[in-house]
Short mmCIF file of C-alpha atoms and ligand atoms in Angstrom, two decimals:
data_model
loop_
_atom_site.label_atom_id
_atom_site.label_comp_id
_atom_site.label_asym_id
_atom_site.label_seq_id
_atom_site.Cartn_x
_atom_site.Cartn_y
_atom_site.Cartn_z
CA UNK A 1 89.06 67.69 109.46
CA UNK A 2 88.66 67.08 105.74
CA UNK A 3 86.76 69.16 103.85
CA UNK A 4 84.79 68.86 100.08
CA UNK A 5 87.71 69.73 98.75
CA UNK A 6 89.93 66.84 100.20
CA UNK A 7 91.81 69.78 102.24
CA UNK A 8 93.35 68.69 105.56
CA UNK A 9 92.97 71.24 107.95
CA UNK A 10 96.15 70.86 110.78
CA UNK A 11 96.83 74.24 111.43
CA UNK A 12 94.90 76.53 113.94
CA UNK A 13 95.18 80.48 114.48
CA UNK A 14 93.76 81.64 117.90
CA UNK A 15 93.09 85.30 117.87
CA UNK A 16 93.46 86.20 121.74
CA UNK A 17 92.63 90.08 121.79
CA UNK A 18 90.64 92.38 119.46
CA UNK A 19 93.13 95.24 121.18
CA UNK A 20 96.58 96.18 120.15
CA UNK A 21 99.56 98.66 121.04
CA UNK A 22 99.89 99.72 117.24
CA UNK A 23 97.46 101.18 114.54
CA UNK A 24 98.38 99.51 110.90
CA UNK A 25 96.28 101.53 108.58
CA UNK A 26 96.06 98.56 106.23
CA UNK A 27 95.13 96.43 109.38
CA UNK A 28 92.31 98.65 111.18
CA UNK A 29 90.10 101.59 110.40
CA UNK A 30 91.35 104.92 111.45
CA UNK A 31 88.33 105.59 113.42
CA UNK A 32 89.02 102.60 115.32
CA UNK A 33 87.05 99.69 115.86
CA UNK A 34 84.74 98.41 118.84
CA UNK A 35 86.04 96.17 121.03
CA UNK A 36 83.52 93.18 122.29
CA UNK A 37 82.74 93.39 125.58
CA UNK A 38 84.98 90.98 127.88
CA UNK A 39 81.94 88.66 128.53
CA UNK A 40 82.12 88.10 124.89
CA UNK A 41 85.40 86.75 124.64
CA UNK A 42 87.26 83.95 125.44
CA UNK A 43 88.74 83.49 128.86
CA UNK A 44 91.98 81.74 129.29
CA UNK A 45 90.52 78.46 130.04
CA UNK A 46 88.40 78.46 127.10
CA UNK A 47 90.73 78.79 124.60
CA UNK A 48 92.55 76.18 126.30
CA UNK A 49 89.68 73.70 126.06
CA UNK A 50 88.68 74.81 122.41
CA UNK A 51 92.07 74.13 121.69
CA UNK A 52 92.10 70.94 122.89
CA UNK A 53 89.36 69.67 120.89
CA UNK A 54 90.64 71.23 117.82
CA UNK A 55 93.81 69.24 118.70
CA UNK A 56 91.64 65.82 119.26
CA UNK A 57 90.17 66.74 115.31
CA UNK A 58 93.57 66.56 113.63
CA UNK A 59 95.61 70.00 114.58
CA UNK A 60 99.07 70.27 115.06
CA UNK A 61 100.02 73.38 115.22
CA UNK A 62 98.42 76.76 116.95
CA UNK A 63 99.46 79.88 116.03
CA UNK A 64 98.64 82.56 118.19
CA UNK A 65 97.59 85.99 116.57
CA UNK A 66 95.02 88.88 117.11
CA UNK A 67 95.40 91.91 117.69
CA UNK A 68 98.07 91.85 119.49
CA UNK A 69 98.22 88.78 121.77
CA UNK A 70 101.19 90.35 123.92
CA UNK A 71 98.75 92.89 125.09
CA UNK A 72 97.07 90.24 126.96
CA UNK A 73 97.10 90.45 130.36
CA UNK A 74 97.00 86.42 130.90
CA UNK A 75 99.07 85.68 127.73
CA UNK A 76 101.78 83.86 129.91
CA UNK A 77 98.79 81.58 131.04
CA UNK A 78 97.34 80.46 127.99
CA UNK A 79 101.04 80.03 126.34
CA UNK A 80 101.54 77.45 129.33
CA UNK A 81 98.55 76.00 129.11
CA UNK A 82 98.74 75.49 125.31
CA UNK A 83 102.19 74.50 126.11
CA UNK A 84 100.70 71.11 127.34
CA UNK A 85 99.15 69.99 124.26
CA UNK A 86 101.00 68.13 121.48
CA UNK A 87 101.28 70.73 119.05
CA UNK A 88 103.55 73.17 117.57
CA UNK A 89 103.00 76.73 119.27
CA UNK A 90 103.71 79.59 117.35
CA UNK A 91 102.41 83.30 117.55
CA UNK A 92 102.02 86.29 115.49
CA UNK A 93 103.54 89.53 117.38
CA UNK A 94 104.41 93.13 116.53
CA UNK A 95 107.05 92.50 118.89
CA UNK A 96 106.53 95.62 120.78
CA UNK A 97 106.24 93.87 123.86
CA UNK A 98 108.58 90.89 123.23
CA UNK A 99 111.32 91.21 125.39
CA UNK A 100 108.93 90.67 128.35
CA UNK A 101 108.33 87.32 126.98
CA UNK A 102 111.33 86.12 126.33
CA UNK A 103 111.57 83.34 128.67
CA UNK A 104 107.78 82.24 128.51
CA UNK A 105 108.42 81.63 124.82
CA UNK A 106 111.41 79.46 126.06
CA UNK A 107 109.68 77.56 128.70
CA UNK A 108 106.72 76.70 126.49
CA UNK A 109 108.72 75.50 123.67
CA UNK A 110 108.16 78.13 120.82
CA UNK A 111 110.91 78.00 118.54
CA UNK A 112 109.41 80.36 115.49
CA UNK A 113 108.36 83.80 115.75
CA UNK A 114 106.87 86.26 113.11
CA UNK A 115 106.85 89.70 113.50
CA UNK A 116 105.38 92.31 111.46
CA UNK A 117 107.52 94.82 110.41
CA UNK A 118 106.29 97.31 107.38
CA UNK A 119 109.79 99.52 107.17
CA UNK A 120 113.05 99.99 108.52
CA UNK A 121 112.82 103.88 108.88
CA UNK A 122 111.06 105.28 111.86
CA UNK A 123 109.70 107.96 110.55
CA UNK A 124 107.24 105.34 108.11
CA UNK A 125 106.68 103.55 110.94
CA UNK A 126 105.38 106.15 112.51
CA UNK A 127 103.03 106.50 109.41
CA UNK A 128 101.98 102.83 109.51
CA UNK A 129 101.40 102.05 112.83
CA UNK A 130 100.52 105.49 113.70
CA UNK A 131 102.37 104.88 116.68
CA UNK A 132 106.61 105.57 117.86
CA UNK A 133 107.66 102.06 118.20
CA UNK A 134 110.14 101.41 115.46
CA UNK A 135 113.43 101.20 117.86
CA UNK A 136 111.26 98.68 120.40
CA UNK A 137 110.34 96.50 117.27
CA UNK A 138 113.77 96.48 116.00
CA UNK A 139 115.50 95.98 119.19
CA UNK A 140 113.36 93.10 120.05
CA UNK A 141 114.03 91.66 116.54
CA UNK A 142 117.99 91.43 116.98
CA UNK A 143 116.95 89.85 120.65
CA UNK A 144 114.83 87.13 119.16
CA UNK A 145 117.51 86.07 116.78
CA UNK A 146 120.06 86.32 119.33
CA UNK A 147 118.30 83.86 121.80
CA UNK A 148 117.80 81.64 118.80
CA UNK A 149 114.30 82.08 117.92
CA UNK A 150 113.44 80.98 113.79
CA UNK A 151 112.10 84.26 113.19
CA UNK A 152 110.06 85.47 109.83
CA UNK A 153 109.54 89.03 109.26
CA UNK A 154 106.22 90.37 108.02
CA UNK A 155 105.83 92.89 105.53
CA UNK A 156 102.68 94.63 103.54
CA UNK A 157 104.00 96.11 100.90
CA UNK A 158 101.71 98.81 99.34
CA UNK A 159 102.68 101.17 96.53
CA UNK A 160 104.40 104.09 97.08
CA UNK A 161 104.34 103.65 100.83
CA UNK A 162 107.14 101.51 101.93
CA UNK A 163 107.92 99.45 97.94
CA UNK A 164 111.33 101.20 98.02
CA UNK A 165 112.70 99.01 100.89
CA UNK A 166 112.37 95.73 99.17
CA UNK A 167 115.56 95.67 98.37
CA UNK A 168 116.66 96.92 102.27
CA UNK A 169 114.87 94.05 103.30
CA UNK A 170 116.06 91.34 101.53
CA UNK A 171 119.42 92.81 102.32
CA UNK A 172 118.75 92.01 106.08
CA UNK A 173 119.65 88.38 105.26
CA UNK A 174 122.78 89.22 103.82
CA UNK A 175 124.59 88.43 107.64
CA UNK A 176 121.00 87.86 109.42
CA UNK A 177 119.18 84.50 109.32
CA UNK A 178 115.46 86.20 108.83
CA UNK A 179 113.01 85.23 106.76
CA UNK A 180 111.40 87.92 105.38
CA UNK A 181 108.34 87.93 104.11
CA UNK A 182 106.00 90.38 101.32
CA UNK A 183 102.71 89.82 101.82
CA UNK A 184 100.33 91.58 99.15
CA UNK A 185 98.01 93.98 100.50
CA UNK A 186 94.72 92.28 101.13
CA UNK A 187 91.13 93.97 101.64
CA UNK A 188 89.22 93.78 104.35
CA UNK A 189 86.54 96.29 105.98
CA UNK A 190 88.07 99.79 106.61
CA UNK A 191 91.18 99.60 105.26
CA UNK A 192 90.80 101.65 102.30
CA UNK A 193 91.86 98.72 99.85
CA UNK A 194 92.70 99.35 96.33
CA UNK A 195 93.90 96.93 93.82
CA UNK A 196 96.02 99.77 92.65
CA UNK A 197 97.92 99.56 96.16
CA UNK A 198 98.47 96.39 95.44
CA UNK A 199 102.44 95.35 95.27
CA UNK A 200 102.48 92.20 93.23
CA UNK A 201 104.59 88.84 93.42
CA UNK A 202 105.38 90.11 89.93
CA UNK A 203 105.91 93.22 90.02
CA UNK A 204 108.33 92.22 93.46
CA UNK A 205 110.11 89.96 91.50
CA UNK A 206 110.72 92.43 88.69
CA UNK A 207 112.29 94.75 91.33
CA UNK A 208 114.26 91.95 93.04
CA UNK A 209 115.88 90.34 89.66
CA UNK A 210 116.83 94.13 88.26
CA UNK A 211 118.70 94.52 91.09
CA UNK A 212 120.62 91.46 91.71
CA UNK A 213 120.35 89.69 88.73
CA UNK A 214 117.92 86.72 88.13
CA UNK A 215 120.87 84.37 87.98
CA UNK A 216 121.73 85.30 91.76
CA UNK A 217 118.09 84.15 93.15
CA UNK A 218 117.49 80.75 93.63
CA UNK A 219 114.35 79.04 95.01
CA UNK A 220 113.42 77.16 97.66
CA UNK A 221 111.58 74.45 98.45
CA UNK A 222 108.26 75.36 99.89
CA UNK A 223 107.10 73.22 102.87
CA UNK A 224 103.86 71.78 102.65
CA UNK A 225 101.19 73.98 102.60
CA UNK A 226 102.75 76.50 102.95
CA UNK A 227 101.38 80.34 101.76
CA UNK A 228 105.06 81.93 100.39
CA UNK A 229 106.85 81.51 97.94
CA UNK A 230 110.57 81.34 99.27
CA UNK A 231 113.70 82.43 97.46
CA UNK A 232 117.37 83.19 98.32
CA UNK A 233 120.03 85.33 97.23
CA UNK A 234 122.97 83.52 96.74
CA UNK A 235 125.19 83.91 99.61
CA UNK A 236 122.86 84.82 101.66
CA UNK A 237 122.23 83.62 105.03
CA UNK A 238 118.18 84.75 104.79
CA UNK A 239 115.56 83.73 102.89
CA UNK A 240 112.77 86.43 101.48
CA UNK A 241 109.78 84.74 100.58
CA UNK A 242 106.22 86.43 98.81
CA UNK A 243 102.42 85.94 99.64
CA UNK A 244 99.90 85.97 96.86
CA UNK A 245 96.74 86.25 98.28
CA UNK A 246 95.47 88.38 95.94
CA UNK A 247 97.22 88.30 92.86
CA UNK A 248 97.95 84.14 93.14
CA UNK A 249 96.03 82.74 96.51
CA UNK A 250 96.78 79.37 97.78
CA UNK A 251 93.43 78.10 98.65
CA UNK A 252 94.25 74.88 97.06
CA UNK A 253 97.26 73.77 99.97
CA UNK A 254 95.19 75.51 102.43
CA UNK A 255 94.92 73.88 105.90
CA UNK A 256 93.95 76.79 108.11
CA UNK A 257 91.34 77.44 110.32
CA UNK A 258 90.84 80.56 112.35
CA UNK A 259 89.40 81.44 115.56
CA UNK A 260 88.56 84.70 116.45
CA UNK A 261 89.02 86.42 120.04
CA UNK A 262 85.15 86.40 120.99
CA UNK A 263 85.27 82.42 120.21
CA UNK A 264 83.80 82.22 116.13
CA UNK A 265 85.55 79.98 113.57
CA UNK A 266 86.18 81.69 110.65
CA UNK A 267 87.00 78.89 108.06
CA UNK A 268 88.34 81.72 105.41
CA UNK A 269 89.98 85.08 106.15
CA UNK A 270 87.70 86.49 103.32
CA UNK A 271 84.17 84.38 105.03
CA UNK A 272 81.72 86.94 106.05
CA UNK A 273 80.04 83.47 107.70
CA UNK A 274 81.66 82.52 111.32
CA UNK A 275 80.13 80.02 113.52
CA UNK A 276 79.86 80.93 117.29
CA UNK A 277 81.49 77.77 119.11
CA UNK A 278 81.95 80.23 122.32
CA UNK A 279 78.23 80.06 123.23
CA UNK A 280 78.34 76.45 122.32
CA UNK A 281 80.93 75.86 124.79
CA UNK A 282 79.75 78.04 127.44
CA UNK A 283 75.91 76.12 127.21
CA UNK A 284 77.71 73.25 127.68
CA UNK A 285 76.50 71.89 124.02
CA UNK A 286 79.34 69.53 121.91
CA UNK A 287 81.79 71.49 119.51
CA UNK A 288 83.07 68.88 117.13
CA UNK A 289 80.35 68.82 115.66
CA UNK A 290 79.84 72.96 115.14
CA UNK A 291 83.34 72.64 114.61
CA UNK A 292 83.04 69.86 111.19
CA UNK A 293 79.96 71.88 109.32
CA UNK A 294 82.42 74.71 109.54
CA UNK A 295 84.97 72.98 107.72
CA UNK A 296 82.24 71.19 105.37
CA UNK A 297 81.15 74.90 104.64
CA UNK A 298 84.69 75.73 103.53
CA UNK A 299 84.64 77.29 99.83
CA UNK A 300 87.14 76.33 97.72
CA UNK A 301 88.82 80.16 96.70
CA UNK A 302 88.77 82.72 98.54
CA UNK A 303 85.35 82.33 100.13
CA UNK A 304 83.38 82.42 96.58
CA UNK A 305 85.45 85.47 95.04
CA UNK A 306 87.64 83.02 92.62
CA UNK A 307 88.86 85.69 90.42
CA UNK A 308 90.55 88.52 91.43
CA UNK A 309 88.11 90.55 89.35
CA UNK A 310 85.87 89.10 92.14
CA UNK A 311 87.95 90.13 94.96
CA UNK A 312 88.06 93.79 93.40
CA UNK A 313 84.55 94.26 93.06
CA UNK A 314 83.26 92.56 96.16
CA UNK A 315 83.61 95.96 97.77
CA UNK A 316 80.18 95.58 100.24
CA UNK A 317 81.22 91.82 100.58
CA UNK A 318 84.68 93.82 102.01
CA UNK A 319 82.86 95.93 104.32
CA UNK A 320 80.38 93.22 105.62
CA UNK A 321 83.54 91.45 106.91
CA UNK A 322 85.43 92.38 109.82
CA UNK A 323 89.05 94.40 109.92
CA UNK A 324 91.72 92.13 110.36
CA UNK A 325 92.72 93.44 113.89
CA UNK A 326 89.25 91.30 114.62
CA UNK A 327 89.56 88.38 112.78
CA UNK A 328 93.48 87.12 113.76
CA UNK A 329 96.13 87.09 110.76
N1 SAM B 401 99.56 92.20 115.92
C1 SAM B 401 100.23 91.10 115.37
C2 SAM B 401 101.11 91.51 114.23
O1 SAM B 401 100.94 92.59 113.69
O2 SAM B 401 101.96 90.70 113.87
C3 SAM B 401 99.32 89.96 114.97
C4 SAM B 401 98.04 90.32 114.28
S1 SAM B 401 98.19 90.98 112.65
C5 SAM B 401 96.49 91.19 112.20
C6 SAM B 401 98.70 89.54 111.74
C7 SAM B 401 99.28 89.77 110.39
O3 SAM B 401 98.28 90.26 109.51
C8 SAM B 401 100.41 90.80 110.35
O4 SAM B 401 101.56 90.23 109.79
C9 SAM B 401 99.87 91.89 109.48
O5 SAM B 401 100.87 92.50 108.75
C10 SAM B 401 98.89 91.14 108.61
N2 SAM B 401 97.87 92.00 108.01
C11 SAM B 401 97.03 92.84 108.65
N3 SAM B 401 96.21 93.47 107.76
C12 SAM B 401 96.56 93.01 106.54
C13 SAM B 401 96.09 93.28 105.21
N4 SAM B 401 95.13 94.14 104.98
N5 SAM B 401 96.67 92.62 104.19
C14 SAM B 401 97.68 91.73 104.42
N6 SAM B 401 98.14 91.42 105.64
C15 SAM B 401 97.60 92.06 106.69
FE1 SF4 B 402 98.06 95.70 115.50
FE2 SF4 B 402 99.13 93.72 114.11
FE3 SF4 B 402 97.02 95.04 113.16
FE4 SF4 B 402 99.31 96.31 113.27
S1 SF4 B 402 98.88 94.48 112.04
S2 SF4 B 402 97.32 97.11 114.00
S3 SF4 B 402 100.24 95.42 115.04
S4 SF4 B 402 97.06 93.78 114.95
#
């Protein structure tokens, strides 16, 4: 799956629920969102045999994401079921629910977690998620890495909400062998985005080199295609890592394509275009074909907005999109 760009695309992210146990305020309207109706979204099976012909175009690796795909009643089945194709399986959790899973994620061979985890104090949590979770998510963390699990930690920084624990964080990997990730604060419809909110790889960097010392951070290789850039403090068993997708994006490396719960590929996080391959399926019409005009379609940055000037002012572009609880980080 090559697009006009010369971009492979490898590397598939299954949203599996519009629904979730938490309520990020940078991730979903306060007011909620509507869920599709179940008709309209993609049964177990389904995403098993969309899956599959993703995996005959070139992917090798599925991520799992929505929402949050724990909450799914079936989620055991279509782990096992996904299990069975040759890919890497990987998934995307707030790891509220993650002890329950524990062995599934064994059995089906998933070896990296991430988990998204804004703050260490419980009272911000609180805040953030708008829900009481912070012990759960914490607890289940310390499991993870104790049965062995790679696991990254996820982090939206945004100013003056939860920027004063970048230094707490990276301190995790002082004895703990996390990777922790900043991800900049991207916009999407509802979420009350605002450049100004914005914490930057620079301004991160500024924070992280006044307080160890620039000498003590050393970089690290960045796999292939990959979004972050990694660093580590010397000594330190972690890594802590930063993604640009505002202030630097990555479009160039990028090898992603998306597939959200009700069965539409969205070829960009920021594409207001998706292409129903559910309804294709279901009328028992071929996908691979659907499936390469998608990636043909693919814009090179950022779905059109190359600047970030772009990204700013694209406010109604913003709003015609959907939250990112619907469209599968
Ligand atoms: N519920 C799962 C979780 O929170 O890990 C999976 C879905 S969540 C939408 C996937 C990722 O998207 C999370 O790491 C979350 O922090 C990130 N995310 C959500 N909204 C975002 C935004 N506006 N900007 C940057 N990242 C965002
Ligand atoms: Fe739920 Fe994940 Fe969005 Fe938070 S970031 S509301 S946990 S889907």
């Amino acid at each position: 799956m090559t697009d006009s760009f010369g971009r492979v695309h490898n590397y598939l992210r299954i949203s599996l629920t519009e629904r979730c146990n938490l309520r990020c305020t940078y991730c979903m309207p306060e007011a909620g969102v509507r869920c599709s109706p179940k008709s309209q979204l993609m049964q177990a099976e389904e995403i098993y045999r969309i899956a599959k012909i993703f995996v005959q175009c070139g992917v090798t690796k599925i991520r799992l994401t929505g929402g949050e795909p724990l909450v799914r009643k079936d989620f055991r089945l279509i782990l096992e079921r996904l299990s069975t194709l040759p890919v890497a399986l990987t998934l995307t959790t707030n790891a509220v629910l993650a002890d329950r899973f524990i062995d599934s994620f064994k059995a089906c061979g998933v070896q990296a977690i991430n988990i998204s985890l804004d703050t260490m104090k419980p009272d911000k949590f609180r805040q953030i998620a708008r829900r009481d979770e912070f012990e759960k998510v914490h607890r289940n963390m310390q499991s993870l890495l104790a049965h062995g699990f790679e696991v990254k930690l996820n982090i939206v920084l945004i100013k003056s909400l939860n920027d004063d624990e970048i230094i707490d964080f990276i301190q995790l990997g002082k004895t703990l062998p996390l990777a922790v990730r900043f991800i900049e604060f991207m916009p999407f419809n509802g979420n009350r985005w605002d450049l100004k909110k914005v914490v930057s790889h620079r301004a991160i960097m500024r924070v992280v080199g006044g307080y160890f010392g620039e000498r003590e951070i050393i970089r690290e290789a960045d796999a292939p295609n990959d979004t972050a850039k990694s660093y580590r403090v010397a000594g330190y068993s972690g890594t802590f890592a930063v993604i640009s997708s505002v202030t630097n994006p990555f479009c160039d490396s990028c090898n992603r394509l998306r597939i959200t719960a009700d069965g539409k590929i969205k070829s960009c996080l920021f594409s207001i275009v998706e292409t129903d391959l559910l309804s294709a399926l279901r009328s028992g019409r071929p996908i691979e074909p659907i499936i390469q005009r998608a990636v043909q379609a693919k814009r090179k940055v950022r779905s059109g907005m190359n600047a970030l000037r772009e990204l700013q002012s694209a406010d109604r572009h913003h709003r015609g999109n959907r939250s990112m609880i619907q469209i599968g980080g």
